[in-house]
């Protein structure tokens, strides 16, 4: 160990680092609890492992929805997506 | 006999305190390490934290009471005198103190665990997302942990961005825990203010919730829109 290493070691005693690392390096009794928790974790079917980008397209003409258009009809061919008595428009006008 | 019994009782309480300190260090290390071991499954690590808390409570804090009732009190009573009453208070005082410290430890560890999770998960959407129609790059809004509409600047198509679960989890309670961690001082002031002094208590609550929601806004800027309403609602709930 070089001079700097020896000084680091001496100072670590005063800081309590050695005591801390001794506690952590010995068998941590709580590790078992953490492992149990990992092993008993429920695997969710609907967990999404990658982020995705999708576009809903018209069933009739295949066109995607342009921004600021109504949600109940296709802006290209007029195909009715849903039976609604009111006009529904996406609220996020800035984003679409 | 009195001195020996008191000495043994003191020694026992001292050993409990030392073991408690060690357990907090080991417990925190196990919780923090578990996040990498379980591939950043936050809830598995959170369950580990709660299990560790329960173990420390039952094996150390409750042990004070059990040892007192089953061993120390009968010996001291049999020895005569009433010094056992002071010794009893000594044990219960330590029990309350450790219990209080354990609760604070859980909150702090939960905050640090959340911060570690955040540092990992926030990077998960640092990638290029492209329009499904023209493949032009899309500008996905960062620090927004829900699905969002993203309009393509080139072809005007509305794309739906759906974040992966690990990223979306940040918006569930990770941010709340980090905000709480950074507001611990203000929370401590609430705990120290007596509820009977309604004006002082309300002011302490206001200070805490202002700090808490400001910390939250740093990580989730769109929550600024409801800041005032959120603060008032929380204060109303607590009063």
CSV table of C-alpha atoms in Angstrom, one decimal:
chain,number,residue,atom,x,y,z
A,1,UNK,CA,0.0,0.0,0.0
A,2,UNK,CA,1.4,3.4,-0.9
A,3,UNK,CA,1.7,6.4,1.4
A,4,UNK,CA,-1.6,7.9,0.2
A,5,UNK,CA,-3.4,4.6,0.7
A,6,UNK,CA,-2.1,4.3,4.2
A,7,UNK,CA,-3.3,7.8,5.1
A,8,UNK,CA,-6.7,7.1,3.5
A,9,UNK,CA,-7.0,4.0,5.7
A,10,UNK,CA,-6.0,5.9,8.9
A,11,UNK,CA,-8.5,8.7,8.2
A,12,UNK,CA,-11.3,6.2,7.4
A,13,UNK,CA,-11.0,4.8,10.9
A,14,UNK,CA,-11.7,8.3,12.3
A,15,UNK,CA,-14.7,8.7,10.0
A,16,UNK,CA,-16.1,5.3,11.0
A,17,UNK,CA,-15.8,4.1,7.4
A,18,UNK,CA,-14.0,0.9,8.4
A,19,UNK,CA,-16.7,0.1,11.0
A,20,UNK,CA,-19.3,0.7,8.3
A,21,UNK,CA,-17.7,-1.4,5.7
A,22,UNK,CA,-17.0,-4.2,8.2
A,23,UNK,CA,-20.7,-4.4,9.0
A,24,UNK,CA,-21.6,-4.4,5.3
A,25,UNK,CA,-19.0,-6.9,4.2
A,26,UNK,CA,-19.9,-9.5,6.7
A,27,UNK,CA,-22.9,-11.5,5.9
A,28,UNK,CA,-25.8,-9.1,5.8
A,29,UNK,CA,-28.7,-10.8,7.6
A,30,UNK,CA,-31.2,-8.7,5.7
A,31,UNK,CA,-30.0,-9.9,2.3
A,32,UNK,CA,-32.2,-13.0,2.7
A,33,UNK,CA,-35.3,-10.8,3.2
A,34,UNK,CA,-34.4,-8.9,0.0
A,35,UNK,CA,-34.0,-12.1,-1.9
A,36,UNK,CA,-37.3,-13.5,-0.7
A,37,UNK,CA,-38.9,-10.3,-1.8
A,38,UNK,CA,-37.4,-10.7,-5.2
A,39,UNK,CA,-38.4,-14.3,-5.6
A,40,UNK,CA,-41.9,-13.8,-4.5
A,41,UNK,CA,-42.4,-10.8,-6.8
A,42,UNK,CA,-45.5,-11.1,-8.9
A,43,UNK,CA,-44.9,-11.0,-12.7
A,44,UNK,CA,-47.6,-8.8,-14.3
A,45,UNK,CA,-48.9,-9.8,-17.7
A,46,UNK,CA,-49.5,-6.3,-18.7
A,47,UNK,CA,-46.0,-5.0,-17.9
A,48,UNK,CA,-44.7,-3.0,-20.8
A,49,UNK,CA,-41.0,-3.6,-21.3
A,50,UNK,CA,-40.4,-1.1,-24.1
A,51,UNK,CA,-41.9,2.3,-24.8
A,52,UNK,CA,-43.9,2.5,-28.0
A,53,UNK,CA,-45.2,4.9,-30.6
A,54,UNK,CA,-48.5,4.0,-32.3
A,55,UNK,CA,-51.0,5.6,-34.6
A,56,UNK,CA,-54.6,4.7,-34.8
A,57,UNK,CA,-55.6,4.4,-38.4
A,58,UNK,CA,-59.0,4.4,-40.1
A,59,UNK,CA,-60.4,0.9,-40.6
A,60,UNK,CA,-61.9,2.0,-44.0
A,61,UNK,CA,-59.1,3.9,-45.8
A,62,UNK,CA,-56.1,3.3,-43.5
A,63,UNK,CA,-55.4,7.0,-43.0
A,64,UNK,CA,-53.9,8.1,-39.7
A,65,UNK,CA,-55.6,10.9,-37.7
A,66,UNK,CA,-54.2,14.4,-38.4
A,67,UNK,CA,-54.0,16.9,-35.5
A,68,UNK,CA,-57.0,19.1,-34.6
A,69,UNK,CA,-59.5,16.8,-36.2
A,70,UNK,CA,-62.6,15.2,-34.7
A,71,UNK,CA,-62.2,11.9,-33.0
A,72,UNK,CA,-65.5,10.3,-34.2
A,73,UNK,CA,-65.0,10.5,-37.9
A,74,UNK,CA,-62.1,10.0,-40.3
A,75,UNK,CA,-60.9,13.3,-41.6
A,76,UNK,CA,-60.0,11.7,-45.0
A,77,UNK,CA,-63.0,9.5,-45.9
A,78,UNK,CA,-65.6,10.5,-43.4
A,79,UNK,CA,-65.9,6.9,-42.0
A,80,UNK,CA,-67.7,7.0,-38.6
A,81,UNK,CA,-65.5,5.6,-35.8
A,82,UNK,CA,-68.2,5.8,-33.2
A,83,UNK,CA,-71.9,6.5,-32.7
A,84,UNK,CA,-71.9,9.7,-30.7
A,85,UNK,CA,-74.4,12.6,-30.7
A,86,UNK,CA,-71.7,15.2,-29.8
A,87,UNK,CA,-68.6,16.1,-31.7
A,88,UNK,CA,-65.5,14.9,-29.8
A,89,UNK,CA,-62.2,16.6,-30.4
A,90,UNK,CA,-58.9,15.8,-28.8
A,91,UNK,CA,-58.1,18.2,-25.9
A,92,UNK,CA,-54.4,18.4,-26.4
A,93,UNK,CA,-54.5,20.8,-29.4
A,94,UNK,CA,-50.9,21.8,-29.1
A,95,UNK,CA,-49.7,18.2,-29.1
A,96,UNK,CA,-52.5,16.9,-31.3
B,1,UNK,CA,-28.0,-7.3,44.1
B,2,UNK,CA,-29.7,-4.0,43.0
B,3,UNK,CA,-26.5,-2.6,41.4
B,4,UNK,CA,-25.9,-5.9,39.5
B,5,UNK,CA,-29.4,-6.1,38.2
B,6,UNK,CA,-29.3,-2.4,37.0
B,7,UNK,CA,-25.9,-3.0,35.4
B,8,UNK,CA,-27.2,-6.0,33.6
B,9,UNK,CA,-30.3,-4.2,32.4
B,10,UNK,CA,-28.2,-1.2,31.2
B,11,UNK,CA,-25.8,-3.6,29.4
B,12,UNK,CA,-28.8,-5.2,27.7
B,13,UNK,CA,-30.2,-1.8,26.6
B,14,UNK,CA,-26.8,-0.8,25.3
B,15,UNK,CA,-26.5,-4.0,23.3
B,16,UNK,CA,-29.9,-3.4,21.8
B,17,UNK,CA,-28.9,0.1,20.8
B,18,UNK,CA,-25.7,-1.0,19.2
B,19,UNK,CA,-27.5,-3.8,17.3
B,20,UNK,CA,-30.1,-1.3,16.2
B,21,UNK,CA,-27.5,1.1,14.8
B,22,UNK,CA,-25.9,-1.8,12.9
B,23,UNK,CA,-29.2,-3.0,11.6
B,24,UNK,CA,-30.1,0.4,10.2
B,25,UNK,CA,-26.8,0.4,8.2
B,26,UNK,CA,-27.2,-3.2,7.1
B,27,UNK,CA,-30.9,-2.8,6.3
B,28,UNK,CA,-30.3,0.2,4.1
B,29,UNK,CA,-27.4,-1.5,2.3
B,30,UNK,CA,-29.6,-4.6,1.6
B,31,UNK,CA,-32.5,-2.4,0.3
B,32,UNK,CA,-30.3,-0.3,-1.9
B,33,UNK,CA,-28.4,-3.3,-3.4
B,34,UNK,CA,-31.7,-5.2,-3.9
B,35,UNK,CA,-32.7,-2.7,-6.6
B,36,UNK,CA,-29.9,-3.8,-8.9
B,37,UNK,CA,-30.3,-7.4,-8.0
B,38,UNK,CA,-34.0,-7.4,-9.0
B,39,UNK,CA,-33.5,-5.4,-12.2
B,40,UNK,CA,-35.0,-2.3,-10.8
B,41,UNK,CA,-38.2,-3.8,-9.6
B,42,UNK,CA,-39.1,-0.9,-7.2
B,43,UNK,CA,-41.9,-2.7,-5.5
B,44,UNK,CA,-39.8,-5.7,-4.7
B,45,UNK,CA,-37.3,-3.5,-3.0
B,46,UNK,CA,-40.0,-1.6,-1.2
B,47,UNK,CA,-41.4,-4.8,0.2
B,48,UNK,CA,-37.9,-5.7,1.3
B,49,UNK,CA,-37.7,-2.4,3.1
B,50,UNK,CA,-41.0,-3.1,4.9
B,51,UNK,CA,-39.9,-6.6,5.8
B,52,UNK,CA,-36.6,-5.3,7.3
B,53,UNK,CA,-38.5,-2.7,9.2
B,54,UNK,CA,-40.8,-5.4,10.7
B,55,UNK,CA,-37.8,-7.5,11.6
B,56,UNK,CA,-36.0,-4.7,13.4
B,57,UNK,CA,-39.1,-3.8,15.2
B,58,UNK,CA,-39.9,-7.4,16.4
B,59,UNK,CA,-36.4,-8.6,17.0
B,60,UNK,CA,-35.0,-5.5,18.7
B,61,UNK,CA,-37.5,-2.9,19.8
B,62,UNK,CA,-40.2,-5.3,21.0
B,63,UNK,CA,-37.5,-7.4,22.7
B,64,UNK,CA,-37.0,-4.6,25.3
B,65,UNK,CA,-40.6,-5.0,26.5
B,66,UNK,CA,-40.5,-8.8,26.4
B,67,UNK,CA,-37.2,-9.0,28.3
B,68,UNK,CA,-38.4,-6.5,30.9
B,69,UNK,CA,-41.7,-8.3,31.5
B,70,UNK,CA,-40.4,-11.8,31.5
B,71,UNK,CA,-37.0,-11.5,33.1
B,72,UNK,CA,-35.9,-8.1,34.5
B,73,UNK,CA,-39.1,-6.9,36.3
B,74,UNK,CA,-39.6,-10.2,38.2
B,75,UNK,CA,-36.0,-10.2,39.3
B,76,UNK,CA,-36.1,-6.5,40.5
B,77,UNK,CA,-39.4,-6.9,42.2
B,78,UNK,CA,-38.1,-10.0,44.0
B,79,UNK,CA,-35.1,-8.0,45.1
B,80,UNK,CA,-37.3,-5.5,46.9
B,81,UNK,CA,-37.6,-1.7,46.9
B,82,UNK,CA,-39.2,0.4,44.1
B,83,UNK,CA,-36.2,1.2,42.0
B,84,UNK,CA,-37.7,-1.1,39.3
B,85,UNK,CA,-40.2,1.7,38.4
B,86,UNK,CA,-37.3,4.0,37.2
B,87,UNK,CA,-35.7,1.1,35.4
B,88,UNK,CA,-39.0,0.4,33.7
B,89,UNK,CA,-39.2,4.0,32.4
B,90,UNK,CA,-35.6,3.7,31.1
B,91,UNK,CA,-36.7,0.7,28.9
B,92,UNK,CA,-39.9,2.3,27.6
B,93,UNK,CA,-38.1,5.6,26.8
B,94,UNK,CA,-35.5,3.7,24.7
B,95,UNK,CA,-38.3,1.7,23.0
B,96,UNK,CA,-40.1,5.0,22.0
B,97,UNK,CA,-36.9,6.6,20.8
B,98,UNK,CA,-35.9,3.6,18.7
B,99,UNK,CA,-39.4,3.3,17.3
B,100,UNK,CA,-39.4,6.9,16.3
B,101,UNK,CA,-35.9,6.6,14.7
B,102,UNK,CA,-37.0,3.6,12.8
B,103,UNK,CA,-40.0,5.4,11.3
B,104,UNK,CA,-37.7,8.2,10.2
B,105,UNK,CA,-35.2,5.7,8.8
B,106,UNK,CA,-38.0,4.1,6.7
B,107,UNK,CA,-38.9,7.5,5.2
B,108,UNK,CA,-35.3,8.4,4.4
B,109,UNK,CA,-34.5,5.0,3.0
B,110,UNK,CA,-37.6,5.0,0.9
B,111,UNK,CA,-36.5,8.4,-0.4
B,112,UNK,CA,-33.0,7.3,-1.3
B,113,UNK,CA,-34.4,4.1,-2.9
B,114,UNK,CA,-36.7,6.2,-5.0
B,115,UNK,CA,-33.9,8.5,-6.0
B,116,UNK,CA,-31.8,5.6,-7.1
B,117,UNK,CA,-34.7,4.2,-9.1
B,118,UNK,CA,-35.4,7.6,-10.6
B,119,UNK,CA,-31.8,8.0,-11.7
B,120,UNK,CA,-32.0,4.7,-13.6
B,121,UNK,CA,-35.5,4.9,-15.0
B,122,UNK,CA,-35.4,8.5,-16.2
B,123,UNK,CA,-32.9,7.5,-18.8
B,124,UNK,CA,-35.2,4.9,-20.3
B,125,UNK,CA,-36.8,7.2,-22.9
B,126,UNK,CA,-33.5,8.9,-23.9
B,127,UNK,CA,-33.8,7.4,-27.4
B,128,UNK,CA,-35.2,8.5,-30.8
B,129,UNK,CA,-38.8,8.0,-31.4
B,130,UNK,CA,-40.1,8.3,-34.9
B,131,UNK,CA,-43.5,9.1,-36.5
B,132,UNK,CA,-45.2,5.9,-37.6
B,133,UNK,CA,-46.2,7.4,-40.9
B,134,UNK,CA,-43.2,9.4,-42.2
B,135,UNK,CA,-40.4,8.3,-39.8
B,136,UNK,CA,-39.6,11.9,-38.9
B,137,UNK,CA,-38.2,12.3,-35.4
B,138,UNK,CA,-40.8,13.1,-32.8
B,139,UNK,CA,-40.5,15.3,-29.8
B,140,UNK,CA,-41.7,13.3,-26.8
B,141,UNK,CA,-42.4,15.4,-23.8
B,142,UNK,CA,-39.9,14.5,-21.0
B,143,UNK,CA,-40.8,14.3,-17.3
B,144,UNK,CA,-44.4,13.4,-18.2
B,145,UNK,CA,-44.9,9.8,-17.1
B,146,UNK,CA,-48.2,9.0,-18.8
B,147,UNK,CA,-49.2,8.2,-22.4
B,148,UNK,CA,-49.2,11.3,-24.6
B,149,UNK,CA,-50.3,12.4,-28.0
B,150,UNK,CA,-47.3,13.6,-30.1
B,151,UNK,CA,-48.1,15.4,-33.4
B,152,UNK,CA,-45.5,14.9,-36.1
B,153,UNK,CA,-44.1,18.3,-37.1
B,154,UNK,CA,-43.7,17.1,-40.7
B,155,UNK,CA,-46.8,15.1,-41.7
B,156,UNK,CA,-49.2,16.3,-38.9
B,157,UNK,CA,-50.1,12.8,-37.9
B,158,UNK,CA,-51.1,12.3,-34.3
B,159,UNK,CA,-48.9,9.6,-32.7
B,160,UNK,CA,-49.6,8.0,-29.3
B,161,UNK,CA,-46.6,7.6,-27.2
B,162,UNK,CA,-46.9,4.9,-24.5
B,163,UNK,CA,-44.0,4.8,-22.0
B,164,UNK,CA,-42.7,1.5,-20.7
B,165,UNK,CA,-43.9,0.5,-17.2
B,166,UNK,CA,-40.6,1.2,-15.5
B,167,UNK,CA,-40.6,4.8,-16.8
B,168,UNK,CA,-44.3,5.3,-16.0
B,169,UNK,CA,-43.7,4.1,-12.4
B,170,UNK,CA,-41.7,7.3,-11.8
B,171,UNK,CA,-44.9,9.2,-11.9
B,172,UNK,CA,-46.8,6.9,-9.5
B,173,UNK,CA,-45.0,7.5,-6.3
B,174,UNK,CA,-41.3,7.7,-6.9
B,175,UNK,CA,-41.5,11.5,-7.3
B,176,UNK,CA,-43.6,11.9,-4.2
B,177,UNK,CA,-41.0,10.0,-2.2
B,178,UNK,CA,-38.2,12.1,-3.5
B,179,UNK,CA,-40.1,15.3,-2.8
B,180,UNK,CA,-40.8,14.0,0.7
B,181,UNK,CA,-37.1,13.3,1.2
B,182,UNK,CA,-36.1,16.8,0.3
B,183,UNK,CA,-38.8,18.2,2.6
B,184,UNK,CA,-37.8,16.2,5.7
B,185,UNK,CA,-36.8,19.3,7.7
B,186,UNK,CA,-40.2,21.0,7.1
B,187,UNK,CA,-41.9,17.7,8.0
B,188,UNK,CA,-39.9,17.5,11.2
B,189,UNK,CA,-41.2,20.9,12.1
B,190,UNK,CA,-44.8,19.7,11.6
B,191,UNK,CA,-44.1,16.8,13.9
B,192,UNK,CA,-42.8,19.1,16.6
B,193,UNK,CA,-45.7,21.5,16.5
B,194,UNK,CA,-48.6,20.7,18.8
B,195,UNK,CA,-51.9,20.2,17.0
B,196,UNK,CA,-53.7,22.1,19.7
B,197,UNK,CA,-51.9,25.3,18.6
B,198,UNK,CA,-54.0,25.4,15.4
B,199,UNK,CA,-52.5,28.5,13.9
B,200,UNK,CA,-48.9,27.4,14.4
B,201,UNK,CA,-49.8,23.9,13.2
B,202,UNK,CA,-51.5,25.1,10.1
B,203,UNK,CA,-48.5,27.4,9.3
B,204,UNK,CA,-46.1,24.4,9.8
B,205,UNK,CA,-48.2,22.3,7.5
B,206,UNK,CA,-48.3,25.1,4.9
B,207,UNK,CA,-44.5,25.4,5.0
B,208,UNK,CA,-44.1,21.7,4.6
B,209,UNK,CA,-46.6,21.3,1.7
B,210,UNK,CA,-45.2,24.4,-0.1
B,211,UNK,CA,-41.7,22.8,0.0
B,212,UNK,CA,-43.1,19.4,-0.9
B,213,UNK,CA,-45.0,20.5,-4.0
B,214,UNK,CA,-42.2,22.8,-5.1
B,215,UNK,CA,-39.8,19.8,-5.0
B,216,UNK,CA,-42.4,17.8,-6.9
B,217,UNK,CA,-42.7,20.5,-9.6
B,218,UNK,CA,-38.9,20.4,-10.1
B,219,UNK,CA,-39.3,16.8,-11.3
B,220,UNK,CA,-42.7,17.0,-12.8
B,221,UNK,CA,-43.1,20.5,-14.2
B,222,UNK,CA,-46.7,20.0,-15.4
B,223,UNK,CA,-47.8,19.6,-11.8
B,224,UNK,CA,-47.2,23.3,-11.3
B,225,UNK,CA,-50.7,24.0,-12.8
B,226,UNK,CA,-52.4,22.6,-9.7
B,227,UNK,CA,-49.8,23.7,-7.0
B,228,UNK,CA,-52.1,26.1,-5.0
B,229,UNK,CA,-55.1,23.7,-5.1
B,230,UNK,CA,-52.9,20.7,-4.1
B,231,UNK,CA,-51.5,22.6,-1.1
B,232,UNK,CA,-54.9,23.7,0.1
B,233,UNK,CA,-56.4,20.3,-0.3
B,234,UNK,CA,-53.6,18.6,1.8
B,235,UNK,CA,-53.8,21.2,4.5
B,236,UNK,CA,-57.6,20.8,4.7
B,237,UNK,CA,-57.2,17.0,5.0
B,238,UNK,CA,-54.8,17.4,7.9
B,239,UNK,CA,-56.6,20.0,9.9
